[in-house]
PDB file of C-alpha atoms in Angstrom:
ATOM      1  CA  MET A   1       0.000   0.000   0.000  1.00  0.00           C
ATOM      2  CA  THR A   2       1.257   3.465  -0.919  1.00  0.00           C
ATOM      3  CA  VAL A   3       1.585   5.448   2.311  1.00  0.00           C
ATOM      4  CA  LEU A   4       1.105   8.772   0.508  1.00  0.00           C
ATOM      5  CA  ARG A   5      -1.277   9.180  -2.407  1.00  0.00           C
ATOM      6  CA  THR A   6      -0.642  11.961  -4.911  1.00  0.00           C
ATOM      7  CA  ASP A   7      -3.432  13.165  -7.192  1.00  0.00           C
ATOM      8  CA  ASP A   8      -3.394  16.018  -9.706  1.00  0.00           C
ATOM      9  CA  ALA A   9      -6.420  17.781 -11.152  1.00  0.00           C
ATOM     10  CA  ASP A  10      -6.666  21.201 -12.801  1.00  0.00           C
ATOM     11  CA  GLY A  11      -3.550  22.623 -11.175  1.00  0.00           C
ATOM     12  CA  VAL A  12      -4.334  21.224  -7.724  1.00  0.00           C
ATOM     13  CA  ARG A  13      -2.109  18.560  -6.178  1.00  0.00           C
ATOM     14  CA  THR A  14      -3.678  16.565  -3.358  1.00  0.00           C
ATOM     15  CA  LEU A  15      -1.443  14.679  -0.931  1.00  0.00           C
ATOM     16  CA  THR A  16      -3.363  12.079   1.068  1.00  0.00           C
ATOM     17  CA  LEU A  17      -1.774  10.489   4.114  1.00  0.00           C
ATOM     18  CA  ASN A  18      -2.705   6.871   3.517  1.00  0.00           C
ATOM     19  CA  ARG A  19      -2.307   4.775   6.662  1.00  0.00           C
ATOM     20  CA  PRO A  20      -5.975   4.650   7.711  1.00  0.00           C
ATOM     21  CA  HIS A  21      -5.430   1.546   9.865  1.00  0.00           C
ATOM     22  CA  ARG A  22      -3.233   3.755  12.106  1.00  0.00           C
ATOM     23  CA  LYS A  23      -5.379   6.902  11.707  1.00  0.00           C
ATOM     24  CA  ASN A  24      -2.649   8.111   9.324  1.00  0.00           C
ATOM     25  CA  ALA A  25       0.020   8.192  12.021  1.00  0.00           C
ATOM     26  CA  ILE A  26       3.296   9.109  10.349  1.00  0.00           C
ATOM     27  CA  ASP A  27       6.069   6.519  10.382  1.00  0.00           C
ATOM     28  CA  ALA A  28       9.556   6.845   8.888  1.00  0.00           C
ATOM     29  CA  GLU A  29       8.367   5.765   5.436  1.00  0.00           C
ATOM     30  CA  LEU A  30       5.593   8.367   5.383  1.00  0.00           C
ATOM     31  CA  TRP A  31       7.909  11.142   6.626  1.00  0.00           C
ATOM     32  CA  ASP A  32      10.277  10.343   3.749  1.00  0.00           C
ATOM     33  CA  ALA A  33       7.392  10.239   1.266  1.00  0.00           C
ATOM     34  CA  LEU A  34       6.094  13.601   2.492  1.00  0.00           C
ATOM     35  CA  ARG A  35       9.517  15.185   2.131  1.00  0.00           C
ATOM     36  CA  ALA A  36       9.883  13.903  -1.441  1.00  0.00           C
ATOM     37  CA  ALA A  37       6.330  14.931  -2.386  1.00  0.00           C
ATOM     38  CA  LEU A  38       6.698  18.470  -1.035  1.00  0.00           C
ATOM     39  CA  GLU A  39      10.045  18.886  -2.773  1.00  0.00           C
ATOM     40  CA  ALA A  40       8.449  17.754  -6.031  1.00  0.00           C
ATOM     41  CA  ALA A  41       5.451  20.078  -5.603  1.00  0.00           C
ATOM     42  CA  GLY A  42       7.748  23.044  -5.019  1.00  0.00           C
ATOM     43  CA  ARG A  43       9.564  22.354  -8.294  1.00  0.00           C
ATOM     44  CA  ASP A  44       6.490  21.669 -10.434  1.00  0.00           C
ATOM     45  CA  ARG A  45       5.252  24.829 -12.180  1.00  0.00           C
ATOM     46  CA  GLY A  46       2.019  23.009 -13.003  1.00  0.00           C
ATOM     47  CA  VAL A  47       1.048  22.889  -9.333  1.00  0.00           C
ATOM     48  CA  ARG A  48      -0.918  26.042  -8.477  1.00  0.00           C
ATOM     49  CA  ALA A  49      -2.392  24.881  -5.126  1.00  0.00           C
ATOM     50  CA  LEU A  50      -1.846  21.969  -2.756  1.00  0.00           C
ATOM     51  CA  VAL A  51      -4.292  20.100  -0.519  1.00  0.00           C
ATOM     52  CA  LEU A  52      -3.113  18.001   2.427  1.00  0.00           C
ATOM     53  CA  THR A  53      -5.598  15.479   3.828  1.00  0.00           C
ATOM     54  CA  GLY A  54      -5.906  12.023   5.333  1.00  0.00           C
ATOM     55  CA  ALA A  55      -7.498   8.779   4.203  1.00  0.00           C
ATOM     56  CA  GLY A  56     -10.366   7.170   6.067  1.00  0.00           C
ATOM     57  CA  ASP A  57     -11.834   8.752   9.184  1.00  0.00           C
ATOM     58  CA  ALA A  58      -8.803  10.763  10.346  1.00  0.00           C
ATOM     59  CA  PHE A  59      -6.494  13.515   9.199  1.00  0.00           C
ATOM     60  CA  CYS A  60      -3.404  12.441  11.150  1.00  0.00           C
ATOM     61  CA  SER A  61      -2.939  11.051  14.649  1.00  0.00           C
ATOM     62  CA  GLY A  62       0.641  12.341  14.851  1.00  0.00           C
ATOM     63  CA  ALA A  63       3.897  10.434  14.734  1.00  0.00           C
ATOM     64  CA  ASP A  64       3.483   6.661  14.886  1.00  0.00           C
ATOM     65  CA  ILE A  65       4.672   5.426  18.292  1.00  0.00           C
ATOM     66  CA  SER A  66       3.154   1.950  17.974  1.00  0.00           C
ATOM     67  CA  GLN A  67       6.554   0.304  17.483  1.00  0.00           C
ATOM     68  CA  GLY A  68       8.058   1.865  20.584  1.00  0.00           C
ATOM     69  CA  LEU A  69      11.283   3.836  20.818  1.00  0.00           C
ATOM     70  CA  SER A  70      13.518   3.760  17.765  1.00  0.00           C
ATOM     71  CA  ALA A  71      17.184   2.792  17.849  1.00  0.00           C
ATOM     72  CA  VAL A  72      17.901   5.821  15.647  1.00  0.00           C
ATOM     73  CA  HIS A  73      19.080   8.835  17.648  1.00  0.00           C
ATOM     74  CA  PRO A  74      16.344  11.524  17.905  1.00  0.00           C
ATOM     75  CA  VAL A  75      18.688  14.119  16.406  1.00  0.00           C
ATOM     76  CA  TYR A  76      18.538  12.268  13.089  1.00  0.00           C
ATOM     77  CA  ARG A  77      14.799  11.545  13.263  1.00  0.00           C
ATOM     78  CA  MET A  78      14.015  15.188  14.019  1.00  0.00           C
ATOM     79  CA  ARG A  79      16.045  16.294  11.012  1.00  0.00           C
ATOM     80  CA  THR A  80      13.443  14.747   8.705  1.00  0.00           C
ATOM     81  CA  LEU A  81      10.551  16.351  10.615  1.00  0.00           C
ATOM     82  CA  THR A  82      12.283  19.713  10.359  1.00  0.00           C
ATOM     83  CA  GLU A  83      12.794  19.333   6.623  1.00  0.00           C
ATOM     84  CA  VAL A  84       9.152  18.386   6.035  1.00  0.00           C
ATOM     85  CA  THR A  85       7.926  21.315   8.142  1.00  0.00           C
ATOM     86  CA  LEU A  86      10.083  23.853   6.314  1.00  0.00           C
ATOM     87  CA  LEU A  87       9.143  22.486   2.892  1.00  0.00           C
ATOM     88  CA  LEU A  88       5.451  22.817   3.737  1.00  0.00           C
ATOM     89  CA  HIS A  89       5.754  26.343   5.158  1.00  0.00           C
ATOM     90  CA  GLU A  90       7.948  27.575   2.309  1.00  0.00           C
ATOM     91  CA  LEU A  91       5.948  26.038  -0.533  1.00  0.00           C
ATOM     92  CA  PRO A  92       5.371  28.918  -2.973  1.00  0.00           C
ATOM     93  CA  VAL A  93       1.760  27.936  -3.738  1.00  0.00           C
ATOM     94  CA  PRO A  94      -1.287  28.253  -1.447  1.00  0.00           C
ATOM     95  CA  THR A  95      -1.902  25.193   0.710  1.00  0.00           C
ATOM     96  CA  VAL A  96      -5.143  23.876   2.202  1.00  0.00           C
ATOM     97  CA  ALA A  97      -5.544  21.312   4.972  1.00  0.00           C
ATOM     98  CA  LYS A  98      -8.772  19.301   4.734  1.00  0.00           C
ATOM     99  CA  VAL A  99      -9.334  17.857   8.204  1.00  0.00           C
ATOM    100  CA  THR A 100     -11.811  15.145   9.056  1.00  0.00           C
ATOM    101  CA  GLY A 101     -11.508  13.200  12.292  1.00  0.00           C
ATOM    102  CA  VAL A 102      -8.488  13.601  14.523  1.00  0.00           C
ATOM    103  CA  ALA A 103      -5.533  15.914  13.931  1.00  0.00           C
ATOM    104  CA  VAL A 104      -3.194  15.630  16.887  1.00  0.00           C
ATOM    105  CA  GLY A 105       0.431  16.293  17.705  1.00  0.00           C
ATOM    106  CA  ALA A 106       2.595  16.555  14.612  1.00  0.00           C
ATOM    107  CA  GLY A 107      -0.533  15.948  12.537  1.00  0.00           C
ATOM    108  CA  TRP A 108      -2.240  19.064  13.864  1.00  0.00           C
ATOM    109  CA  ASN A 109       0.903  21.130  13.383  1.00  0.00           C
ATOM    110  CA  LEU A 110       1.141  19.999   9.758  1.00  0.00           C
ATOM    111  CA  ALA A 111      -2.446  21.164   9.280  1.00  0.00           C
ATOM    112  CA  LEU A 112      -1.607  24.495  10.935  1.00  0.00           C
ATOM    113  CA  GLY A 113       1.375  24.781   8.606  1.00  0.00           C
ATOM    114  CA  CYS A 114      -1.045  25.052   5.695  1.00  0.00           C
ATOM    115  CA  ASP A 115      -2.305  28.482   4.676  1.00  0.00           C
ATOM    116  CA  LEU A 116      -5.988  27.607   5.105  1.00  0.00           C
ATOM    117  CA  VAL A 117      -7.709  24.905   7.164  1.00  0.00           C
ATOM    118  CA  VAL A 118     -11.092  23.376   6.288  1.00  0.00           C
ATOM    119  CA  ALA A 119     -12.522  21.097   8.980  1.00  0.00           C
ATOM    120  CA  THR A 120     -15.677  19.047   9.345  1.00  0.00           C
ATOM    121  CA  PRO A 121     -17.733  19.039  12.559  1.00  0.00           C
ATOM    122  CA  ARG A 122     -16.281  15.716  13.712  1.00  0.00           C
ATOM    123  CA  ALA A 123     -12.701  16.992  13.541  1.00  0.00           C
ATOM    124  CA  ARG A 124     -10.831  16.905  16.852  1.00  0.00           C
ATOM    125  CA  PHE A 125      -7.529  18.602  17.644  1.00  0.00           C
ATOM    126  CA  SER A 126      -4.901  18.186  20.357  1.00  0.00           C
ATOM    127  CA  GLN A 127      -1.318  19.212  21.074  1.00  0.00           C
ATOM    128  CA  ILE A 128      -0.909  15.781  22.606  1.00  0.00           C
ATOM    129  CA  PHE A 129       2.842  15.979  23.183  1.00  0.00           C
ATOM    130  CA  THR A 130       2.976  16.425  26.968  1.00  0.00           C
ATOM    131  CA  ARG A 131       0.777  13.359  27.413  1.00  0.00           C
ATOM    132  CA  ARG A 132       3.595  11.442  25.725  1.00  0.00           C
ATOM    133  CA  GLY A 133       6.324  13.053  27.833  1.00  0.00           C
ATOM    134  CA  LEU A 134       7.325  15.250  24.891  1.00  0.00           C
ATOM    135  CA  SER A 135       7.183  18.887  23.786  1.00  0.00           C
ATOM    136  CA  PRO A 136       5.749  20.314  20.532  1.00  0.00           C
ATOM    137  CA  ASP A 137       7.453  19.730  17.205  1.00  0.00           C
ATOM    138  CA  CYS A 138       6.709  20.343  13.509  1.00  0.00           C
ATOM    139  CA  GLY A 139       6.661  24.066  14.236  1.00  0.00           C
ATOM    140  CA  GLY A 140       4.003  24.008  16.961  1.00  0.00           C
ATOM    141  CA  SER A 141       5.988  26.142  19.399  1.00  0.00           C
ATOM    142  CA  TRP A 142       6.381  28.817  16.698  1.00  0.00           C
ATOM    143  CA  LEU A 143       2.905  28.619  15.184  1.00  0.00           C
ATOM    144  CA  LEU A 144       0.635  28.532  18.212  1.00  0.00           C
ATOM    145  CA  PRO A 145       1.681  31.798  19.918  1.00  0.00           C
ATOM    146  CA  ARG A 146       1.427  33.620  16.582  1.00  0.00           C
ATOM    147  CA  LEU A 147      -2.022  32.230  15.859  1.00  0.00           C
ATOM    148  CA  VAL A 148      -3.711  32.342  19.272  1.00  0.00           C
ATOM    149  CA  GLY A 149      -1.442  34.384  21.568  1.00  0.00           C
ATOM    150  CA  LEU A 150       0.876  33.172  24.284  1.00  0.00           C
ATOM    151  CA  GLN A 151      -1.665  32.305  26.982  1.00  0.00           C
ATOM    152  CA  GLN A 152      -3.917  30.224  24.756  1.00  0.00           C
ATOM    153  CA  ALA A 153      -0.844  28.559  23.214  1.00  0.00           C
ATOM    154  CA  LYS A 154       0.326  27.557  26.692  1.00  0.00           C
ATOM    155  CA  ARG A 155      -3.138  26.260  27.556  1.00  0.00           C
ATOM    156  CA  LEU A 156      -3.219  24.062  24.451  1.00  0.00           C
ATOM    157  CA  ALA A 157       0.362  22.838  24.767  1.00  0.00           C
ATOM    158  CA  LEU A 158       0.674  22.389  28.544  1.00  0.00           C
ATOM    159  CA  LEU A 159      -2.714  20.785  29.141  1.00  0.00           C
ATOM    160  CA  ALA A 160      -2.825  18.859  25.844  1.00  0.00           C
ATOM    161  CA  GLU A 161      -6.589  19.356  25.762  1.00  0.00           C
ATOM    162  CA  THR A 162      -8.694  17.995  22.925  1.00  0.00           C
ATOM    163  CA  ILE A 163     -10.864  20.644  21.273  1.00  0.00           C
ATOM    164  CA  ASP A 164     -13.528  20.316  18.598  1.00  0.00           C
ATOM    165  CA  ALA A 165     -13.785  22.038  15.231  1.00  0.00           C
ATOM    166  CA  GLU A 166     -15.905  24.963  16.443  1.00  0.00           C
ATOM    167  CA  GLN A 167     -13.557  25.630  19.369  1.00  0.00           C
ATOM    168  CA  ALA A 168     -10.618  25.557  16.960  1.00  0.00           C
ATOM    169  CA  ARG A 169     -12.399  27.983  14.629  1.00  0.00           C
ATOM    170  CA  ALA A 170     -13.167  30.347  17.515  1.00  0.00           C
ATOM    171  CA  LEU A 171      -9.452  30.393  18.354  1.00  0.00           C
ATOM    172  CA  GLY A 172      -8.492  31.108  14.743  1.00  0.00           C
ATOM    173  CA  LEU A 173      -6.979  27.650  14.193  1.00  0.00           C
ATOM    174  CA  VAL A 174      -9.548  26.584  11.598  1.00  0.00           C
ATOM    175  CA  THR A 175     -10.610  28.810   8.719  1.00  0.00           C
ATOM    176  CA  TRP A 176     -13.930  27.127   7.912  1.00  0.00           C
ATOM    177  CA  VAL A 177     -16.076  24.376   9.420  1.00  0.00           C
ATOM    178  CA  VAL A 178     -18.034  22.636   6.674  1.00  0.00           C
ATOM    179  CA  ALA A 179     -20.555  19.805   6.812  1.00  0.00           C
ATOM    180  CA  GLU A 180     -19.066  16.381   6.139  1.00  0.00           C
ATOM    181  CA  ASP A 181     -20.961  15.832   2.891  1.00  0.00           C
ATOM    182  CA  GLU A 182     -20.016  19.294   1.605  1.00  0.00           C
ATOM    183  CA  ALA A 183     -16.309  19.286   2.434  1.00  0.00           C
ATOM    184  CA  ASP A 184     -15.004  17.870  -0.856  1.00  0.00           C
ATOM    185  CA  ALA A 185     -17.032  20.295  -2.974  1.00  0.00           C
ATOM    186  CA  PHE A 186     -16.066  23.204  -0.725  1.00  0.00           C
ATOM    187  CA  VAL A 187     -12.339  22.433  -1.016  1.00  0.00           C
ATOM    188  CA  ASP A 188     -12.685  21.936  -4.785  1.00  0.00           C
ATOM    189  CA  GLY A 189     -14.303  25.359  -5.106  1.00  0.00           C
ATOM    190  CA  LEU A 190     -11.733  26.968  -2.828  1.00  0.00           C
ATOM    191  CA  THR A 191      -8.754  25.543  -4.701  1.00  0.00           C
ATOM    192  CA  ALA A 192     -10.304  26.475  -8.051  1.00  0.00           C
ATOM    193  CA  ARG A 193     -10.340  30.093  -6.870  1.00  0.00           C
ATOM    194  CA  LEU A 194      -6.712  29.836  -5.766  1.00  0.00           C
ATOM    195  CA  VAL A 195      -5.624  28.238  -9.049  1.00  0.00           C
ATOM    196  CA  ALA A 196      -7.338  31.063 -10.955  1.00  0.00           C
ATOM    197  CA  GLY A 197      -5.234  33.631  -9.078  1.00  0.00           C
ATOM    198  CA  ALA A 198      -2.007  35.213 -10.293  1.00  0.00           C
ATOM    199  CA  PRO A 199       0.653  32.686  -9.216  1.00  0.00           C
ATOM    200  CA  VAL A 200       3.513  35.130  -8.686  1.00  0.00           C
ATOM    201  CA  ALA A 201       1.292  37.563  -6.773  1.00  0.00           C
ATOM    202  CA  LEU A 202      -0.065  34.744  -4.591  1.00  0.00           C
ATOM    203  CA  ALA A 203       3.465  33.513  -3.828  1.00  0.00           C
ATOM    204  CA  GLN A 204       4.622  37.050  -2.983  1.00  0.00           C
ATOM    205  CA  THR A 205       1.554  37.663  -0.802  1.00  0.00           C
ATOM    206  CA  LYS A 206       2.008  34.410   1.097  1.00  0.00           C
ATOM    207  CA  ALA A 207       5.680  35.171   1.749  1.00  0.00           C
ATOM    208  CA  LEU A 208       4.965  38.755   2.847  1.00  0.00           C
ATOM    209  CA  LEU A 209       2.349  37.663   5.366  1.00  0.00           C
ATOM    210  CA  ASP A 210       4.555  34.890   6.767  1.00  0.00           C
ATOM    211  CA  GLU A 211       7.563  37.186   7.053  1.00  0.00           C
ATOM    212  CA  GLY A 212       5.483  40.051   8.414  1.00  0.00           C
ATOM    213  CA  ALA A 213       4.751  38.167  11.621  1.00  0.00           C
ATOM    214  CA  THR A 214       8.274  38.923  12.833  1.00  0.00           C
ATOM    215  CA  ALA A 215       9.237  41.927  10.684  1.00  0.00           C
ATOM    216  CA  THR A 216       9.395  45.583  11.634  1.00  0.00           C
ATOM    217  CA  LEU A 217       7.232  48.005   9.656  1.00  0.00           C
ATOM    218  CA  ARG A 218      10.330  49.212   7.808  1.00  0.00           C
ATOM    219  CA  GLU A 219      11.252  45.628   6.881  1.00  0.00           C
ATOM    220  CA  ALA A 220       7.683  44.874   5.816  1.00  0.00           C
ATOM    221  CA  LEU A 221       7.526  47.948   3.584  1.00  0.00           C
ATOM    222  CA  ALA A 222      10.843  47.046   1.965  1.00  0.00           C
ATOM    223  CA  GLY A 223       9.531  43.539   1.343  1.00  0.00           C
ATOM    224  CA  GLU A 224       6.339  44.923  -0.200  1.00  0.00           C
ATOM    225  CA  ALA A 225       8.365  47.112  -2.562  1.00  0.00           C
ATOM    226  CA  ARG A 226      10.445  44.128  -3.703  1.00  0.00           C
ATOM    227  CA  ALA A 227       7.315  42.017  -4.147  1.00  0.00           C
ATOM    228  CA  GLN A 228       5.563  44.630  -6.267  1.00  0.00           C
ATOM    229  CA  ALA A 229       8.608  44.894  -8.517  1.00  0.00           C
ATOM    230  CA  ALA A 230       8.397  41.136  -9.094  1.00  0.00           C
ATOM    231  CA  ASN A 231       4.652  41.363  -9.738  1.00  0.00           C
ATOM    232  CA  PHE A 232       4.974  44.192 -12.279  1.00  0.00           C
ATOM    233  CA  ALA A 233       7.505  42.061 -14.165  1.00  0.00           C
ATOM    234  CA  THR A 234       4.784  39.514 -15.018  1.00  0.00           C
ATOM    235  CA  ALA A 235       2.193  39.573 -17.790  1.00  0.00           C
ATOM    236  CA  ASP A 236      -0.482  39.178 -15.122  1.00  0.00           C
ATOM    237  CA  VAL A 237      -0.610  42.872 -14.216  1.00  0.00           C
ATOM    238  CA  ARG A 238      -1.260  43.912 -17.825  1.00  0.00           C
ATOM    239  CA  GLU A 239      -3.769  41.082 -18.174  1.00  0.00           C
ATOM    240  CA  ALA A 240      -5.597  42.254 -15.037  1.00  0.00           C
ATOM    241  CA  TYR A 241      -5.797  45.827 -16.355  1.00  0.00           C
ATOM    242  CA  ALA A 242      -6.992  44.647 -19.774  1.00  0.00           C
ATOM    243  CA  ALA A 243      -9.586  42.319 -18.240  1.00  0.00           C
ATOM    244  CA  PHE A 244     -10.896  45.162 -16.083  1.00  0.00           C
ATOM    245  CA  ALA A 245     -11.232  47.412 -19.134  1.00  0.00           C
ATOM    246  CA  ASP A 246     -12.950  44.648 -21.140  1.00  0.00           C
ATOM    247  CA  GLY A 247     -15.303  43.630 -18.326  1.00  0.00           C
ATOM    248  CA  ARG A 248     -14.100  40.013 -18.292  1.00  0.00           C
ATOM    249  CA  GLU A 249     -12.318  37.627 -15.957  1.00  0.00           C
ATOM    250  CA  ALA A 250      -8.531  37.771 -16.095  1.00  0.00           C
ATOM    251  CA  HIS A 251      -6.492  34.731 -17.149  1.00  0.00           C
ATOM    252  CA  PHE A 252      -3.323  34.627 -15.087  1.00  0.00           C
ATOM    253  CA  THR A 253      -0.219  32.657 -16.082  1.00  0.00           C
ATOM    254  CA  GLY A 254       2.669  34.133 -14.116  1.00  0.00           C
ATOM    255  CA  ALA A 255       4.590  34.622 -17.371  1.00  0.00           C
ATOM    256  CA  TRP A 256       7.652  36.886 -17.323  1.00  0.00           C
ATOM    257  CA  ALA A 257       6.978  40.046 -19.325  1.00  0.00           C
ATOM    258  CA  VAL A 258       9.731  42.594 -18.894  1.00  0.00           C
ATOM    259  CA  PRO A 259      10.102  44.681 -22.098  1.00  0.00           C
ATOM    260  CA  GLY A 260      13.078  43.653 -24.190  1.00  0.00           C
ATOM    261  CA  THR A 261      13.545  40.230 -22.576  1.00  0.00           C
ATOM    262  CA  GLY A 262      11.619  38.146 -25.110  1.00  0.00           C
ATOM    263  CA  ALA A 263      14.506  37.397 -27.500  1.00  0.00           C
ATOM    264  CA  GLY A 264      15.901  33.929 -27.100  1.00  0.00           C
ATOM    265  CA  ARG A 265      13.452  32.995 -24.357  1.00  0.00           C
ATOM    266  CA  ARG A 266      12.300  29.387 -24.352  1.00  0.00           C
ATOM    267  CA  LYS A 267       8.657  28.533 -23.751  1.00  0.00           C
ATOM    268  CA  ASP A 268       9.514  26.675 -20.522  1.00  0.00           C
ATOM    269  CA  GLU A 269      11.182  29.820 -19.163  1.00  0.00           C
ATOM    270  CA  GLU A 270       7.973  31.867 -19.260  1.00  0.00           C
TER     271      GLU A 270
END
């Protein structure tokens, strides 16, 4: 059985954690598969949005501890987790977590590492680490205080409480709660809107917002200026202006369109 399913449709790549018999707990094989899949998605210009979800009745129950402690030193095991976390956060396309069932520990932090989170009413979340004698990983210690503030982050991490989808939404940890039978259609519609967006502008916007969490105003303004220069160098800005004038929807490609740079340019460089 493939531990990670990859499906492509209309510019959307869906990665499905596929160990439903273990509620998609992540073992060494799945960590390696996730790392390879995220690396591939970051290189593929055909991918305009990415969905992360789980097979069966769970999103992800965290790291798989069913086989007990590993003989591999934790320093080496954590290296893979770190690489996966960074690849997910730094992916240049918008990412959506579709959460049904449990999302706990590293699984919840992978969901939080996505740009948008869609959950169903039966979703349940927990920073379960302290119940296992551990502390947060996969970016949880960095994400939680930025998303919910320090006190609520400490509540979630120290007490390892389980909260439901509506509680998570009230805290700003879930973007939408959608009925179970509507979740697939909702995510399809959401990703279609993201795919229709200007890819360079979306990548710049995502990076600016992520960097802005720790930037000064002066640093943020400098970043915005650099981002706009990159945006104006695409055909998408002209297309947006033309579409506005024509009263039609714009068709964005992210193509490079600086005057005088067309000579000798290959199609795959656009």
